[in-house]
């Protein structure tokens, strides 16, 4: 079973009509992962026994005809805790960690009888943009296995793009769903901050993190967000706003919509092919009846600096719990308590995680807080105001997702500043707490290029509506990789 020509609704119809059972579907999926993933490395751990057992239980109870996720195999990013199943956040620090509870989104999917087939690879603690920072393996882009899949949700995006699973969950702190979605030619949604509970998501930047779906098409993405969105009493940052049916107005079109393209997102440093993809998408939207005009977000030029100070400061705080005592990796041969802390953290964390902890600790330290963290927070407010001003007159923002198509494995990983600049187009959305979605919109040298649709707070429905209109007018989402790329 591969999922290149499938949708949730088409597979669900086969399950309901008993053309295939959930057990058969799950076993086919597991077999496909075993075959394909040796070239892609999308998965850290596969739960063969648990997945088959759950599928058998679903078949015994009967497929729910009104629930598209009933009996459907889905993958989870490995920073979503799963009860009794190893959850590593791709770090040596948590290599043997088996949680005692489920993340809220994991419970929500389980309650709908979606089948968790395994945990996908990622940058360690979600810190990175290429999935090269995993402690266990490097994930490869299915379109060209010499290229990165993006990150930090590179494993989830690659698994969907390679046809291993029909859908997966990722997390997005500064573009970690949208950028890999662009690199892999799939659909990735970062919801409004608070739309989806973060309970059970291993924290990176608590004011920035959001869980979201990665799928092959817009309708499936909206269906999955329907399943995981909503208030959670365990997460005080989750919103109590009513969750609409995100699939309800998918076919309403974009006639009469006003869409802005930020001039700052089309400036120097953006690949010419990427710029052209955005301009071509703009023309498609004009033909569909939307108005597309240039707008300005002047303070986004400070976004990278503000983001890395804020996110690293929050990471420094969140990761202090990994001390070698309560759980996680513990160094051997230590002489005293301080030695235990230092050796456990030095050996358990990778270089990128240690780099961000040090940057964050410095930014929060006495004498530097006002100069760095406070200033970054003020810049964040300016960026929020920029978006607010644009959305007074426009329904959506259209922009590139990433400055370039996927780059080579090993090309940028040793240059942190270059890696950080790759997030320049996505992280403003996280700083402002807005929803944003990357959709396939073209190709450059055989590699997918995505465009980003950014919406007003809690207006994912309009993003899905516009994304679906573009999808129906083009065929980029139907393109599939030639497995193995240039290897």
Tab-separated table of C-alpha atoms in Angstrom:
chain	number	residue	atom	x	y	z
A	1	UNK	CA	0.000	0.000	0.000
A	2	UNK	CA	1.301	3.405	-0.939
A	3	UNK	CA	-0.762	6.525	-0.632
A	4	UNK	CA	0.250	8.472	-3.751
A	5	UNK	CA	-3.184	8.247	-5.402
A	6	UNK	CA	-5.249	7.989	-2.245
A	7	UNK	CA	-7.147	10.350	0.031
A	8	UNK	CA	-8.683	9.822	3.450
A	9	UNK	CA	-12.136	9.694	1.889
A	10	UNK	CA	-11.187	7.177	-0.833
A	11	UNK	CA	-9.558	4.783	1.647
A	12	UNK	CA	-12.395	5.292	4.131
A	13	UNK	CA	-14.891	4.264	1.455
A	14	UNK	CA	-12.974	1.005	0.932
A	15	UNK	CA	-12.950	0.360	4.674
A	16	UNK	CA	-16.679	1.030	5.011
A	17	UNK	CA	-17.483	-1.183	1.990
A	18	UNK	CA	-15.269	-3.925	3.447
A	19	UNK	CA	-13.027	-3.966	0.375
A	20	UNK	CA	-10.185	-3.900	2.893
A	21	UNK	CA	-9.988	-4.216	6.662
A	22	UNK	CA	-8.103	-1.893	8.967
A	23	UNK	CA	-5.821	-4.805	9.879
A	24	UNK	CA	-5.000	-5.438	6.215
A	25	UNK	CA	-4.487	-1.733	5.589
A	26	UNK	CA	-2.229	-1.402	8.620
A	27	UNK	CA	-0.160	-4.452	7.708
A	28	UNK	CA	0.243	-3.169	4.134
A	29	UNK	CA	1.329	0.184	5.519
A	30	UNK	CA	3.873	-1.421	7.831
A	31	UNK	CA	5.223	-3.515	4.953
A	32	UNK	CA	5.538	-0.420	2.800
A	33	UNK	CA	7.411	1.410	5.574
A	34	UNK	CA	9.791	-1.540	5.896
A	35	UNK	CA	10.443	-1.445	2.151
A	36	UNK	CA	10.648	2.309	1.524
A	37	UNK	CA	12.112	3.623	4.751
A	38	UNK	CA	15.487	1.974	4.288
A	39	UNK	CA	16.136	4.725	1.717
A	40	UNK	CA	14.305	7.571	3.483
A	41	UNK	CA	14.872	7.073	7.242
A	42	UNK	CA	11.613	8.839	8.060
A	43	UNK	CA	10.870	6.728	11.156
A	44	UNK	CA	12.728	6.417	14.446
A	45	UNK	CA	10.457	3.701	15.854
A	46	UNK	CA	7.644	1.684	14.269
A	47	UNK	CA	4.946	0.203	16.525
A	48	UNK	CA	4.100	-2.928	14.543
A	49	UNK	CA	2.560	-4.892	17.402
A	50	UNK	CA	0.561	-1.996	18.844
A	51	UNK	CA	-0.676	-0.830	15.443
A	52	UNK	CA	-1.901	-4.247	14.347
A	53	UNK	CA	-3.554	-4.894	17.717
A	54	UNK	CA	-5.407	-1.550	17.539
A	55	UNK	CA	-6.469	-2.214	13.939
A	56	UNK	CA	-7.863	-5.619	14.887
A	57	UNK	CA	-9.883	-3.992	17.676
A	58	UNK	CA	-11.258	-1.405	15.231
A	59	UNK	CA	-12.308	-4.127	12.797
A	60	UNK	CA	-13.988	-6.066	15.586
A	61	UNK	CA	-15.967	-2.993	16.687
A	62	UNK	CA	-16.693	-1.980	13.105
A	63	UNK	CA	-15.555	0.968	10.999
A	64	UNK	CA	-17.412	4.170	11.843
A	65	UNK	CA	-18.947	5.338	8.574
A	66	UNK	CA	-19.073	8.950	9.784
A	67	UNK	CA	-15.432	9.095	10.902
A	68	UNK	CA	-12.818	9.383	8.147
A	69	UNK	CA	-10.007	8.501	10.553
A	70	UNK	CA	-11.565	5.229	11.746
A	71	UNK	CA	-9.000	2.473	11.169
A	72	UNK	CA	-6.621	4.841	9.343
A	73	UNK	CA	-2.816	4.432	9.825
A	74	UNK	CA	-1.122	7.724	10.778
A	75	UNK	CA	2.402	8.656	11.943
A	76	UNK	CA	3.401	10.940	14.817
A	77	UNK	CA	6.436	13.174	15.216
A	78	UNK	CA	8.645	11.790	17.957
A	79	UNK	CA	8.179	14.732	20.313
A	80	UNK	CA	4.539	13.762	20.975
A	81	UNK	CA	4.507	11.555	24.053
A	82	UNK	CA	2.829	8.166	23.654
A	83	UNK	CA	2.043	6.001	26.668
A	84	UNK	CA	4.321	2.994	26.942
A	85	UNK	CA	5.983	3.598	23.556
A	86	UNK	CA	9.449	5.086	23.269
A	87	UNK	CA	9.418	8.847	22.695
A	88	UNK	CA	12.886	10.306	22.092
A	89	UNK	CA	12.570	13.794	20.570
A	90	UNK	CA	15.464	12.417	18.453
A	91	UNK	CA	17.834	12.897	21.385
A	92	UNK	CA	20.273	10.621	23.192
A	93	UNK	CA	18.910	12.296	26.322
A	94	UNK	CA	15.573	10.455	25.860
A	95	UNK	CA	16.724	7.378	23.949
A	96	UNK	CA	14.986	4.990	26.379
A	97	UNK	CA	12.132	7.211	27.582
A	98	UNK	CA	8.707	5.547	27.729
A	99	UNK	CA	6.025	8.041	28.823
A	100	UNK	CA	3.287	7.145	31.273
A	101	UNK	CA	0.606	9.191	29.481
A	102	UNK	CA	-0.451	10.298	26.012
A	103	UNK	CA	-0.303	13.769	24.538
A	104	UNK	CA	-3.779	15.234	24.126
A	105	UNK	CA	-3.573	15.010	20.316
A	106	UNK	CA	-2.507	11.362	20.589
A	107	UNK	CA	-5.553	10.626	22.746
A	108	UNK	CA	-7.829	12.525	20.361
A	109	UNK	CA	-6.644	10.454	17.397
A	110	UNK	CA	-6.820	7.223	19.380
A	111	UNK	CA	-10.385	8.034	20.448
A	112	UNK	CA	-11.254	8.379	16.760
A	113	UNK	CA	-9.582	4.999	16.170
A	114	UNK	CA	-6.768	6.330	14.000
A	115	UNK	CA	-3.901	3.829	14.082
A	116	UNK	CA	-0.496	5.090	15.274
A	117	UNK	CA	2.037	3.167	13.179
A	118	UNK	CA	5.129	4.848	14.612
A	119	UNK	CA	7.202	7.882	15.486
A	120	UNK	CA	8.984	9.980	12.871
A	121	UNK	CA	12.503	11.372	12.869
A	122	UNK	CA	13.175	15.032	13.617
A	123	UNK	CA	15.871	17.493	14.583
A	124	UNK	CA	16.775	16.931	18.220
A	125	UNK	CA	14.186	18.611	20.467
A	126	UNK	CA	12.880	20.243	17.239
A	127	UNK	CA	15.984	22.443	17.003
A	128	UNK	CA	16.955	22.576	13.358
A	129	UNK	CA	15.646	22.920	9.836
A	130	UNK	CA	16.993	19.862	8.028
A	131	UNK	CA	16.510	16.751	10.231
A	132	UNK	CA	20.285	16.379	10.221
A	133	UNK	CA	20.448	17.125	13.957
A	134	UNK	CA	18.799	13.857	14.996
A	135	UNK	CA	20.888	11.750	17.362
A	136	UNK	CA	19.889	8.580	15.503
A	137	UNK	CA	19.760	9.042	11.731
A	138	UNK	CA	19.539	11.540	8.871
A	139	UNK	CA	16.256	11.591	6.968
A	140	UNK	CA	16.439	11.887	3.164
A	141	UNK	CA	14.157	13.784	0.805
A	142	UNK	CA	12.087	11.327	-1.300
A	143	UNK	CA	12.401	13.586	-4.351
A	144	UNK	CA	16.186	13.355	-4.235
A	145	UNK	CA	17.811	11.352	-1.473
A	146	UNK	CA	20.935	13.518	-1.610
A	147	UNK	CA	18.794	16.441	-0.360
A	148	UNK	CA	17.465	17.266	3.093
A	149	UNK	CA	13.733	16.898	3.818
A	150	UNK	CA	13.687	20.102	5.855
A	151	UNK	CA	12.946	20.190	9.525
A	152	UNK	CA	12.367	19.829	12.254
A	153	UNK	CA	9.339	17.743	11.131
A	154	UNK	CA	11.327	16.286	8.250
A	155	UNK	CA	10.490	12.695	9.116
A	156	UNK	CA	6.733	13.338	9.091
A	157	UNK	CA	6.865	15.261	5.799
A	158	UNK	CA	9.124	12.705	4.118
A	159	UNK	CA	6.919	9.796	5.268
A	160	UNK	CA	3.862	11.406	3.660
A	161	UNK	CA	5.723	12.444	0.501
A	162	UNK	CA	7.186	8.957	0.076
A	163	UNK	CA	3.745	7.366	0.335
A	164	UNK	CA	4.582	5.528	3.565
A	165	UNK	CA	1.559	6.981	5.382
A	166	UNK	CA	-1.375	9.080	4.284
A	167	UNK	CA	-0.955	11.666	7.038
A	168	UNK	CA	1.277	12.594	9.954
A	169	UNK	CA	1.465	15.092	12.774
A	170	UNK	CA	4.349	17.512	13.168
A	171	UNK	CA	5.131	20.504	15.349
A	172	UNK	CA	6.010	24.016	14.230
A	173	UNK	CA	8.053	26.441	16.355
A	174	UNK	CA	9.562	28.566	13.597
A	175	UNK	CA	8.456	26.835	10.405
A	176	UNK	CA	9.044	23.190	11.285
A	177	UNK	CA	5.867	21.968	9.566
A	178	UNK	CA	5.686	24.407	6.666
A	179	UNK	CA	9.322	24.329	5.507
A	180	UNK	CA	9.547	20.513	5.240
A	181	UNK	CA	6.113	20.517	3.603
A	182	UNK	CA	7.556	22.844	0.953
A	183	UNK	CA	10.706	20.751	0.494
A	184	UNK	CA	8.677	17.539	0.130
A	185	UNK	CA	5.773	18.785	-1.997
A	186	UNK	CA	3.058	18.150	0.600
A	187	UNK	CA	0.546	20.239	2.566
A	188	UNK	CA	1.555	21.401	6.048
A	189	UNK	CA	-0.546	23.521	8.409
A	190	UNK	CA	0.721	25.440	11.427
A	191	UNK	CA	-2.507	26.397	13.273
A	192	UNK	CA	-3.054	29.561	15.299
A	193	UNK	CA	-1.224	29.457	18.621
A	194	UNK	CA	-3.695	27.924	21.068
A	195	UNK	CA	-5.856	26.212	18.465
A	196	UNK	CA	-4.355	22.791	19.314
A	197	UNK	CA	-3.371	21.626	22.782
A	198	UNK	CA	0.367	21.390	23.493
A	199	UNK	CA	-0.161	19.007	26.418
A	200	UNK	CA	2.278	16.152	25.875
A	201	UNK	CA	4.348	17.945	23.257
A	202	UNK	CA	7.957	17.922	24.464
A	203	UNK	CA	8.518	21.661	24.751
A	204	UNK	CA	11.014	23.719	22.759
A	205	UNK	CA	9.655	27.280	22.783
A	206	UNK	CA	6.453	27.365	24.803
A	207	UNK	CA	5.106	30.631	23.366
A	208	UNK	CA	5.812	29.458	19.796
A	209	UNK	CA	5.192	25.683	19.545
A	210	UNK	CA	2.097	24.391	17.763
A	211	UNK	CA	1.122	20.905	16.619
A	212	UNK	CA	-0.293	20.558	13.127
A	213	UNK	CA	-1.094	18.102	10.311
A	214	UNK	CA	0.933	17.114	7.238
A	215	UNK	CA	-0.955	15.489	4.351
A	216	UNK	CA	-0.929	15.080	0.574
A	217	UNK	CA	-3.925	17.372	-0.033
A	218	UNK	CA	-5.797	20.250	1.574
A	219	UNK	CA	-9.037	18.404	2.348
A	220	UNK	CA	-7.227	15.682	4.281
A	221	UNK	CA	-5.307	18.354	6.170
A	222	UNK	CA	-8.517	20.108	7.190
A	223	UNK	CA	-10.015	16.788	8.285
A	224	UNK	CA	-7.035	16.058	10.517
A	225	UNK	CA	-7.107	19.533	12.081
A	226	UNK	CA	-10.803	18.996	12.839
A	227	UNK	CA	-9.743	15.941	14.823
A	228	UNK	CA	-7.012	17.519	16.969
A	229	UNK	CA	-8.192	21.113	17.503
A	230	UNK	CA	-9.996	22.399	20.565
A	231	UNK	CA	-9.632	23.547	24.150
A	232	UNK	CA	-7.858	21.307	26.643
A	233	UNK	CA	-8.071	21.799	30.392
A	234	UNK	CA	-4.528	20.436	30.700
A	235	UNK	CA	-3.133	23.295	28.587
A	236	UNK	CA	-3.944	26.774	29.843
A	237	UNK	CA	-2.644	28.307	26.595
A	238	UNK	CA	-5.172	26.382	24.502
A	239	UNK	CA	-8.009	28.543	23.251
A	240	UNK	CA	-11.646	28.042	24.176
A	241	UNK	CA	-12.765	29.516	20.836
A	242	UNK	CA	-15.271	27.356	19.025
A	243	UNK	CA	-13.669	25.057	16.452
A	244	UNK	CA	-15.498	25.250	13.114
A	245	UNK	CA	-15.675	22.433	10.598
A	246	UNK	CA	-12.643	23.276	8.492
A	247	UNK	CA	-13.977	21.197	5.588
A	248	UNK	CA	-17.337	22.998	5.400
A	249	UNK	CA	-16.401	25.771	2.950
A	250	UNK	CA	-13.529	24.153	1.090
A	251	UNK	CA	-15.233	24.613	-2.282
A	252	UNK	CA	-16.383	28.213	-1.760
A	253	UNK	CA	-13.548	29.598	-3.918
A	254	UNK	CA	-11.598	32.839	-3.584
A	255	UNK	CA	-13.703	35.231	-5.637
A	256	UNK	CA	-13.691	38.594	-3.898
A	257	UNK	CA	-10.812	37.750	-1.559
A	258	UNK	CA	-7.982	40.240	-1.092
A	259	UNK	CA	-4.521	38.699	-0.886
A	260	UNK	CA	-1.325	40.570	-0.050
A	261	UNK	CA	2.242	39.663	-1.014
A	262	UNK	CA	4.795	41.197	1.403
A	263	UNK	CA	7.557	42.975	-0.491
A	264	UNK	CA	10.009	42.005	2.260
A	265	UNK	CA	9.382	38.313	1.517
A	266	UNK	CA	10.361	38.768	-2.128
A	267	UNK	CA	13.617	40.656	-1.520
A	268	UNK	CA	17.260	39.718	-2.100
A	269	UNK	CA	18.237	36.275	-0.881
A	270	UNK	CA	15.127	34.521	-2.181
A	271	UNK	CA	15.827	32.081	-5.013
A	272	UNK	CA	14.571	33.363	-8.391
A	273	UNK	CA	12.619	30.160	-9.027
A	274	UNK	CA	10.923	30.509	-5.644
A	275	UNK	CA	9.954	34.125	-6.392
A	276	UNK	CA	8.539	33.073	-9.750
A	277	UNK	CA	6.516	30.320	-8.098
A	278	UNK	CA	4.882	32.915	-5.826
A	279	UNK	CA	4.170	35.225	-8.765
A	280	UNK	CA	2.669	32.336	-10.732
A	281	UNK	CA	0.490	31.431	-7.744
A	282	UNK	CA	-0.627	35.066	-7.578
A	283	UNK	CA	-1.699	34.896	-11.215
A	284	UNK	CA	-3.665	31.724	-10.519
A	285	UNK	CA	-5.495	33.453	-7.684
A	286	UNK	CA	-6.261	36.457	-9.899
A	287	UNK	CA	-7.777	34.141	-12.514
A	288	UNK	CA	-9.889	32.596	-9.768
A	289	UNK	CA	-11.307	36.008	-8.873
A	290	UNK	CA	-9.102	37.225	-6.038
A	291	UNK	CA	-7.358	40.588	-5.839
A	292	UNK	CA	-3.605	40.271	-5.247
A	293	UNK	CA	-1.533	43.306	-4.248
A	294	UNK	CA	1.845	44.095	-2.717
A	295	UNK	CA	1.879	44.865	1.004
A	296	UNK	CA	4.562	45.629	3.571
A	297	UNK	CA	5.618	43.979	6.831
A	298	UNK	CA	8.534	46.294	7.659
A	299	UNK	CA	9.621	44.771	10.958
A	300	UNK	CA	9.979	41.216	9.683
A	301	UNK	CA	13.620	42.010	8.849
A	302	UNK	CA	14.317	41.725	12.584
A	303	UNK	CA	12.460	38.421	12.869
A	304	UNK	CA	15.412	36.025	12.796
A	305	UNK	CA	17.259	37.836	15.590
A	306	UNK	CA	14.141	38.175	17.745
A	307	UNK	CA	13.070	34.582	17.156
A	308	UNK	CA	16.378	32.985	18.076
A	309	UNK	CA	16.665	35.003	21.274
A	310	UNK	CA	13.090	34.238	22.367
A	311	UNK	CA	13.047	30.582	21.309
A	312	UNK	CA	16.499	29.855	22.747
A	313	UNK	CA	15.581	31.542	26.022
A	314	UNK	CA	12.455	29.415	26.307
A	315	UNK	CA	14.439	26.310	25.336
A	316	UNK	CA	17.005	27.068	28.035
A	317	UNK	CA	14.193	27.090	30.582
A	318	UNK	CA	12.338	24.058	29.221
A	319	UNK	CA	15.387	21.822	28.930
A	320	UNK	CA	16.701	22.439	32.431
A	321	UNK	CA	14.527	19.505	33.589
A	322	UNK	CA	16.899	17.075	31.852
A	323	UNK	CA	19.466	16.868	34.623
A	324	UNK	CA	20.449	13.196	34.716
A	325	UNK	CA	18.459	12.532	37.887
A	326	UNK	CA	14.712	12.297	37.402
A	327	UNK	CA	14.586	10.655	33.964
A	328	UNK	CA	16.525	10.612	30.737
A	329	UNK	CA	20.199	9.969	30.093
A	330	UNK	CA	22.502	9.723	33.116
A	331	UNK	CA	26.293	9.831	32.720
A	332	UNK	CA	28.409	7.167	34.392
A	333	UNK	CA	31.544	7.588	36.482
A	334	UNK	CA	30.551	10.928	38.007
A	335	UNK	CA	32.240	12.242	41.148
A	336	UNK	CA	29.615	14.575	42.595
A	337	UNK	CA	26.262	16.252	41.878
A	338	UNK	CA	27.713	19.025	39.736
A	339	UNK	CA	29.698	16.470	37.751
A	340	UNK	CA	26.462	14.497	37.179
A	341	UNK	CA	24.720	17.576	35.787
A	342	UNK	CA	27.581	18.610	33.542
A	343	UNK	CA	28.429	15.185	32.145
A	344	UNK	CA	24.830	14.065	31.661
A	345	UNK	CA	23.889	17.212	29.756
A	346	UNK	CA	27.169	17.354	27.818
A	347	UNK	CA	26.837	13.742	26.679
A	348	UNK	CA	23.045	13.654	26.321
A	349	UNK	CA	22.515	16.798	24.231
A	350	UNK	CA	23.766	17.362	20.688
A	351	UNK	CA	25.730	20.420	19.543
A	352	UNK	CA	22.754	22.412	18.222
A	353	UNK	CA	20.754	21.916	21.421
A	354	UNK	CA	23.741	22.973	23.547
A	355	UNK	CA	24.275	26.006	21.330
A	356	UNK	CA	20.700	27.192	21.850
A	357	UNK	CA	20.746	26.495	25.586
A	358	UNK	CA	23.846	28.663	25.907
A	359	UNK	CA	22.371	31.459	23.782
A	360	UNK	CA	19.154	31.377	25.802
A	361	UNK	CA	20.882	31.287	29.168
A	362	UNK	CA	23.009	34.253	28.152
A	363	UNK	CA	19.976	36.231	26.937
A	364	UNK	CA	18.185	35.682	30.254
A	365	UNK	CA	21.166	36.350	32.499
A	366	UNK	CA	21.465	39.330	34.821
A	367	UNK	CA	22.829	42.347	32.983
A	368	UNK	CA	21.769	41.093	29.536
A	369	UNK	CA	18.016	40.465	29.911
A	370	UNK	CA	17.026	44.041	29.055
A	371	UNK	CA	19.445	44.268	26.146
A	372	UNK	CA	18.423	41.003	24.508
A	373	UNK	CA	15.280	39.187	25.658
A	374	UNK	CA	13.283	42.325	26.449
A	375	UNK	CA	14.257	43.937	23.134
A	376	UNK	CA	13.312	40.769	21.251
A	377	UNK	CA	9.910	40.749	22.950
A	378	UNK	CA	9.391	44.383	21.908
A	379	UNK	CA	10.287	43.552	18.303
A	380	UNK	CA	7.786	40.711	18.462
A	381	UNK	CA	5.063	43.198	19.361
A	382	UNK	CA	6.034	45.382	16.397
A	383	UNK	CA	5.742	42.382	14.084
A	384	UNK	CA	2.315	41.515	15.475
A	385	UNK	CA	1.244	45.093	14.783
A	386	UNK	CA	2.515	44.819	11.185
A	387	UNK	CA	0.345	41.764	10.545
A	388	UNK	CA	-2.644	43.382	12.274
A	389	UNK	CA	-2.380	46.413	9.995
A	390	UNK	CA	-2.230	44.297	6.839
A	391	UNK	CA	-5.183	42.166	7.901
A	392	UNK	CA	-7.349	45.264	8.282
A	393	UNK	CA	-7.534	45.326	4.472
A	394	UNK	CA	-6.593	41.812	3.346
A	395	UNK	CA	-7.977	38.334	3.917
A	396	UNK	CA	-4.751	36.422	3.417
A	397	UNK	CA	-1.040	36.841	2.863
A	398	UNK	CA	0.709	34.894	0.091
A	399	UNK	CA	4.461	34.374	0.411
A	400	UNK	CA	7.278	31.921	-0.251
A	401	UNK	CA	7.585	29.195	2.371
A	402	UNK	CA	11.364	28.815	2.164
A	403	UNK	CA	14.055	30.928	0.433
A	404	UNK	CA	15.213	27.953	-1.665
A	405	UNK	CA	14.177	24.439	-2.638
A	406	UNK	CA	15.708	21.578	-0.647
A	407	UNK	CA	19.496	21.787	-0.376
A	408	UNK	CA	22.101	19.044	-0.123
A	409	UNK	CA	22.632	16.924	2.956
A	410	UNK	CA	25.687	18.292	4.773
A	411	UNK	CA	25.585	21.553	2.826
A	412	UNK	CA	24.555	23.940	5.627
A	413	UNK	CA	24.559	21.917	8.846
A	414	UNK	CA	27.996	23.156	9.915
A	415	UNK	CA	27.027	26.818	9.382
A	416	UNK	CA	24.450	27.760	12.066
A	417	UNK	CA	23.846	31.291	10.760
A	418	UNK	CA	22.994	30.044	7.266
A	419	UNK	CA	20.700	27.437	8.778
A	420	UNK	CA	18.972	30.045	10.921
A	421	UNK	CA	18.396	32.345	7.931
A	422	UNK	CA	16.517	29.528	6.178
A	423	UNK	CA	13.668	30.221	8.632
A	424	UNK	CA	13.381	33.896	7.716
A	425	UNK	CA	10.038	33.466	5.888
A	426	UNK	CA	8.260	31.179	8.345
A	427	UNK	CA	9.182	32.322	11.848
A	428	UNK	CA	7.291	35.662	11.708
A	429	UNK	CA	4.076	33.602	11.690
A	430	UNK	CA	5.068	31.894	14.947
A	431	UNK	CA	6.151	35.138	16.589
A	432	UNK	CA	2.746	36.613	15.746
A	433	UNK	CA	0.835	33.450	16.733
A	434	UNK	CA	-0.883	33.260	13.328
A	435	UNK	CA	-2.002	30.290	11.237
A	436	UNK	CA	0.035	29.464	8.148
A	437	UNK	CA	-0.035	26.658	5.593
A	438	UNK	CA	2.405	25.579	2.888
A	439	UNK	CA	0.931	24.078	-0.288
A	440	UNK	CA	2.735	22.607	-3.315
A	441	UNK	CA	2.988	25.287	-5.989
A	442	UNK	CA	5.774	24.391	-8.412
A	443	UNK	CA	9.156	22.843	-9.046
A	444	UNK	CA	12.729	24.038	-9.404
A	445	UNK	CA	15.260	21.644	-10.908
A	446	UNK	CA	12.923	18.764	-10.173
A	447	UNK	CA	12.455	19.693	-6.517
A	448	UNK	CA	9.132	20.846	-5.021
A	449	UNK	CA	8.520	24.491	-4.117
A	450	UNK	CA	5.744	25.487	-1.743
A	451	UNK	CA	3.978	28.783	-1.180
A	452	UNK	CA	2.705	29.916	2.180
A	453	UNK	CA	-0.790	31.152	2.946
A	454	UNK	CA	-0.938	33.180	6.162
A	455	UNK	CA	-4.258	34.053	7.773
A	456	UNK	CA	-5.856	36.025	10.549
A	457	UNK	CA	-5.870	34.548	14.065
A	458	UNK	CA	-8.134	31.488	14.269
A	459	UNK	CA	-9.085	31.804	10.592
A	460	UNK	CA	-7.649	28.509	9.364
A	461	UNK	CA	-10.918	28.007	7.461
A	462	UNK	CA	-10.111	30.797	4.987
A	463	UNK	CA	-6.609	29.403	4.477
A	464	UNK	CA	-8.050	25.981	3.691
A	465	UNK	CA	-10.622	27.544	1.366
A	466	UNK	CA	-7.925	29.372	-0.596
A	467	UNK	CA	-5.560	26.407	-0.526
A	468	UNK	CA	-8.218	24.092	-1.896
A	469	UNK	CA	-9.102	26.560	-4.668
A	470	UNK	CA	-5.452	26.664	-5.755
A	471	UNK	CA	-5.181	22.888	-5.546
A	472	UNK	CA	-8.247	22.399	-7.734
A	473	UNK	CA	-6.814	24.782	-10.336
A	474	UNK	CA	-3.383	23.115	-10.473
A	475	UNK	CA	-1.909	19.633	-10.311
A	476	UNK	CA	1.260	20.162	-8.266
A	477	UNK	CA	-0.120	18.164	-5.336
A	478	UNK	CA	-0.636	15.178	-7.631
A	479	UNK	CA	3.048	14.932	-8.548
A	480	UNK	CA	4.928	12.106	-6.850
A	481	UNK	CA	8.656	11.580	-6.269
A	482	UNK	CA	10.711	9.024	-8.144
A	483	UNK	CA	11.877	7.105	-5.132
A	484	UNK	CA	15.637	7.083	-4.666
A	485	UNK	CA	16.296	10.438	-6.365
A	486	UNK	CA	19.845	10.746	-7.622
A	487	UNK	CA	21.251	7.895	-5.557
